[in-house]
Tab-separated table of C-alpha atoms in Angstrom:
chain	number	residue	atom	x	y	z
A	1	UNK	CA	93.838	109.931	-82.739
A	2	UNK	CA	90.967	111.589	-85.068
A	3	UNK	CA	88.641	114.030	-83.757
A	4	UNK	CA	85.845	115.751	-85.047
A	5	UNK	CA	84.882	118.958	-83.530
A	6	UNK	CA	81.231	119.618	-84.437
A	7	UNK	CA	79.845	123.241	-85.998
A	8	UNK	CA	77.189	124.605	-87.963
A	9	UNK	CA	74.272	122.835	-89.003
A	10	UNK	CA	72.246	125.791	-87.569
A	11	UNK	CA	72.269	124.724	-84.234
A	12	UNK	CA	74.138	126.759	-82.036
A	13	UNK	CA	75.714	124.540	-80.044
A	14	UNK	CA	76.438	121.067	-81.519
A	15	UNK	CA	77.865	118.017	-79.850
A	16	UNK	CA	78.669	114.658	-80.182
A	17	UNK	CA	76.151	112.072	-78.661
A	18	UNK	CA	78.285	110.978	-76.298
A	19	UNK	CA	81.573	111.622	-74.790
A	20	UNK	CA	83.471	108.999	-77.291
A	21	UNK	CA	81.375	109.195	-80.319
A	22	UNK	CA	83.272	112.300	-82.019
A	23	UNK	CA	86.913	110.501	-82.255
A	24	UNK	CA	88.590	107.263	-82.909
A	25	UNK	CA	91.980	105.573	-82.045
A	26	UNK	CA	93.710	103.355	-84.243
A	27	UNK	CA	96.962	102.619	-82.235
A	28	UNK	CA	100.143	101.644	-84.647
A	29	UNK	CA	101.304	97.969	-84.241
A	30	UNK	CA	104.974	96.877	-83.923
A	31	UNK	CA	107.202	96.780	-86.749
A	32	UNK	CA	107.973	93.217	-88.436
A	33	UNK	CA	112.330	93.074	-88.688
A	34	UNK	CA	113.658	89.990	-90.419
A	35	UNK	CA	117.628	89.980	-91.273
A	36	UNK	CA	119.923	87.718	-93.361
A	37	UNK	CA	123.420	87.737	-94.362
A	38	UNK	CA	125.033	86.885	-97.545
A	39	UNK	CA	128.898	86.652	-98.472
A	40	UNK	CA	131.394	87.075	-101.604
A	41	UNK	CA	132.470	84.506	-102.015
A	42	UNK	CA	129.102	82.657	-101.268
A	43	UNK	CA	128.561	80.566	-98.175
A	44	UNK	CA	129.876	77.720	-97.983
A	45	UNK	CA	133.124	78.136	-100.470
A	46	UNK	CA	136.146	77.564	-99.155
A	47	UNK	CA	138.667	80.817	-98.798
A	48	UNK	CA	142.245	80.862	-98.196
A	49	UNK	CA	144.908	82.762	-96.275
A	50	UNK	CA	144.943	86.587	-97.871
A	51	UNK	CA	141.536	86.032	-99.422
A	52	UNK	CA	138.829	89.230	-99.155
A	53	UNK	CA	135.271	88.189	-98.054
A	54	UNK	CA	132.664	91.039	-98.358
A	55	UNK	CA	129.530	90.360	-96.266
A	56	UNK	CA	126.520	91.835	-96.180
A	57	UNK	CA	123.663	92.432	-93.782
A	58	UNK	CA	119.935	92.800	-94.833
A	59	UNK	CA	117.193	94.198	-92.732
A	60	UNK	CA	113.972	94.386	-93.986
A	61	UNK	CA	111.227	96.765	-91.856
A	62	UNK	CA	107.855	96.100	-92.800
A	63	UNK	CA	104.229	97.518	-90.862
A	64	UNK	CA	105.597	100.044	-88.858
A	65	UNK	CA	108.581	102.634	-88.267
A	66	UNK	CA	111.290	101.771	-86.325
A	67	UNK	CA	110.083	103.127	-82.783
A	68	UNK	CA	113.802	102.036	-81.376
A	69	UNK	CA	117.043	101.719	-82.791
A	70	UNK	CA	117.706	98.125	-84.326
A	71	UNK	CA	121.533	96.602	-83.878
A	72	UNK	CA	122.599	94.437	-85.795
A	73	UNK	CA	125.585	92.805	-83.700
A	74	UNK	CA	127.929	90.643	-85.775
A	75	UNK	CA	130.687	88.267	-84.230
A	76	UNK	CA	133.570	87.920	-86.780
A	77	UNK	CA	134.538	84.249	-86.438
A	78	UNK	CA	138.343	83.352	-85.574
A	79	UNK	CA	140.881	83.754	-88.618
A	80	UNK	CA	139.686	86.669	-90.171
A	81	UNK	CA	140.421	90.625	-89.682
A	82	UNK	CA	137.884	93.686	-90.421
A	83	UNK	CA	139.153	95.959	-93.312
A	84	UNK	CA	136.613	98.189	-94.207
A	85	UNK	CA	132.704	99.216	-94.392
A	86	UNK	CA	132.012	99.133	-98.156
A	87	UNK	CA	128.169	100.560	-98.204
A	88	UNK	CA	127.248	101.792	-94.956
A	89	UNK	CA	123.929	102.567	-96.255
A	90	UNK	CA	121.779	103.951	-93.470
A	91	UNK	CA	123.923	102.323	-90.868
A	92	UNK	CA	126.072	103.916	-88.503
A	93	UNK	CA	128.749	101.592	-87.886
A	94	UNK	CA	130.552	100.682	-84.455
A	95	UNK	CA	133.681	98.552	-85.774
A	96	UNK	CA	136.030	99.447	-83.027
A	97	UNK	CA	136.549	96.008	-81.965
A	98	UNK	CA	134.756	92.657	-82.365
A	99	UNK	CA	131.766	92.222	-82.235
A	100	UNK	CA	131.120	94.894	-85.066
A	101	UNK	CA	127.881	96.854	-84.136
A	102	UNK	CA	125.518	97.992	-87.145
A	103	UNK	CA	122.669	100.338	-85.906
A	104	UNK	CA	119.531	101.524	-87.756
A	105	UNK	CA	118.032	104.325	-86.385
A	106	UNK	CA	114.751	104.983	-84.714
A	107	UNK	CA	112.217	106.235	-86.826
A	108	UNK	CA	113.612	104.212	-89.948
A	109	UNK	CA	110.339	103.966	-92.261
A	110	UNK	CA	109.650	100.233	-93.594
A	111	UNK	CA	111.920	99.409	-96.425
A	112	UNK	CA	114.990	97.481	-97.019
A	113	UNK	CA	118.783	98.616	-96.209
A	114	UNK	CA	121.616	96.876	-96.487
A	115	UNK	CA	125.385	97.762	-94.882
A	116	UNK	CA	128.431	95.811	-96.443
A	117	UNK	CA	131.890	95.887	-95.246
A	118	UNK	CA	134.947	93.433	-96.206
A	119	UNK	CA	137.006	90.774	-94.012
A	120	UNK	CA	140.694	89.367	-94.969
A	121	UNK	CA	141.770	85.920	-93.912
A	122	UNK	CA	144.051	85.775	-91.656
A	123	UNK	CA	148.106	84.307	-92.964
A	124	UNK	CA	147.622	82.186	-89.973
A	125	UNK	CA	144.238	80.896	-90.689
A	126	UNK	CA	145.169	77.828	-92.301
A	127	UNK	CA	142.560	74.792	-91.005
A	128	UNK	CA	138.983	74.484	-90.094
A	129	UNK	CA	136.404	77.055	-91.099
A	130	UNK	CA	136.048	81.085	-90.648
A	131	UNK	CA	132.143	81.179	-89.167
A	132	UNK	CA	130.382	84.481	-89.033
A	133	UNK	CA	127.438	85.386	-87.104
A	134	UNK	CA	124.929	88.526	-87.083
A	135	UNK	CA	122.182	88.636	-84.369
A	136	UNK	CA	119.603	91.600	-84.890
A	137	UNK	CA	118.213	93.224	-81.494
A	138	UNK	CA	115.824	96.047	-80.639
A	139	UNK	CA	114.203	98.217	-83.461
A	140	UNK	CA	110.785	97.821	-81.824
A	141	UNK	CA	110.018	94.216	-82.815
A	142	UNK	CA	109.785	91.717	-79.712
A	143	UNK	CA	111.463	89.229	-81.561
A	144	UNK	CA	113.570	90.362	-84.944
A	145	UNK	CA	114.607	87.095	-86.513
A	146	UNK	CA	116.530	85.604	-89.807
A	147	UNK	CA	114.408	85.088	-92.684
A	148	UNK	CA	115.497	81.841	-93.008
A	149	UNK	CA	116.804	79.260	-90.433
A	150	UNK	CA	120.868	79.689	-90.728
A	151	UNK	CA	120.302	82.909	-92.647
A	152	UNK	CA	121.969	84.900	-90.222
A	153	UNK	CA	125.645	82.821	-90.606
A	154	UNK	CA	128.093	82.077	-93.037
A	155	UNK	CA	130.926	79.492	-92.932
A	156	UNK	CA	133.877	79.522	-95.439
A	157	UNK	CA	135.785	76.164	-95.033
A	158	UNK	CA	139.682	77.027	-95.302
A	159	UNK	CA	141.876	75.545	-97.654
A	160	UNK	CA	145.325	74.690	-98.268
A	161	UNK	CA	147.127	78.168	-99.713
A	162	UNK	CA	147.664	77.360	-103.649
A	163	UNK	CA	151.463	76.805	-103.443
A	164	UNK	CA	153.602	76.023	-106.278
A	165	UNK	CA	157.301	75.151	-106.772
A	166	UNK	CA	159.596	74.694	-109.826
A	167	UNK	CA	163.237	73.815	-110.302
A	168	UNK	CA	165.619	74.666	-112.883
A	169	UNK	CA	169.407	73.718	-113.592
A	170	UNK	CA	172.218	75.491	-114.984
A	171	UNK	CA	173.240	73.935	-117.381
A	172	UNK	CA	169.551	72.956	-118.227
A	173	UNK	CA	167.936	69.627	-117.323
A	174	UNK	CA	169.336	66.531	-119.552
A	175	UNK	CA	172.884	68.286	-120.532
A	176	UNK	CA	175.690	65.582	-120.088
A	177	UNK	CA	178.211	67.262	-117.575
A	178	UNK	CA	181.669	66.513	-116.527
A	179	UNK	CA	183.198	65.656	-112.738
A	180	UNK	CA	183.940	69.327	-111.426
A	181	UNK	CA	181.633	71.398	-113.322
A	182	UNK	CA	179.341	73.698	-111.143
A	183	UNK	CA	175.803	73.398	-111.721
A	184	UNK	CA	173.775	75.768	-110.610
A	185	UNK	CA	170.170	75.135	-109.471
A	186	UNK	CA	167.275	77.626	-108.562
A	187	UNK	CA	164.186	76.745	-106.704
A	188	UNK	CA	161.463	79.044	-106.874
């Protein structure tokens, strides 16, 4: 809202020509919010039990500041355990359960905002896929969404653990032995 109050100019009582001619109104539009999710290793890469994955959630705010908080609700799929928030950025993190909730506060100005966290692939996760999905809500955008179709989900197929076995003998393999001689085998 912008208002002009006339004064001076030789007229002892200057006035506006109409009741609204000396003010203007310019309503603010809603912000536009888009969200993306990435992972390291990259989406689609095979992972194994015990491996650490880093997820990064990115919200891009354009057109106006957030008139309300923006929540990124991130549901961890089965087969992973939350470890820590590594780069909180401007977010407040609630990691007390699953889903995880990352919140940008009301008043956040247009810009790009990222938060990163880590998970570990569970020891008993041996088949299938580790899936992770984030859903944006709030922020004053009536329909905050993902930057691309599938841009708010990551999938990592589970690979077989890298097991290696070896066997050695004493006396060494190929040595001549006699009846009654002890041979010691070592498996590792």
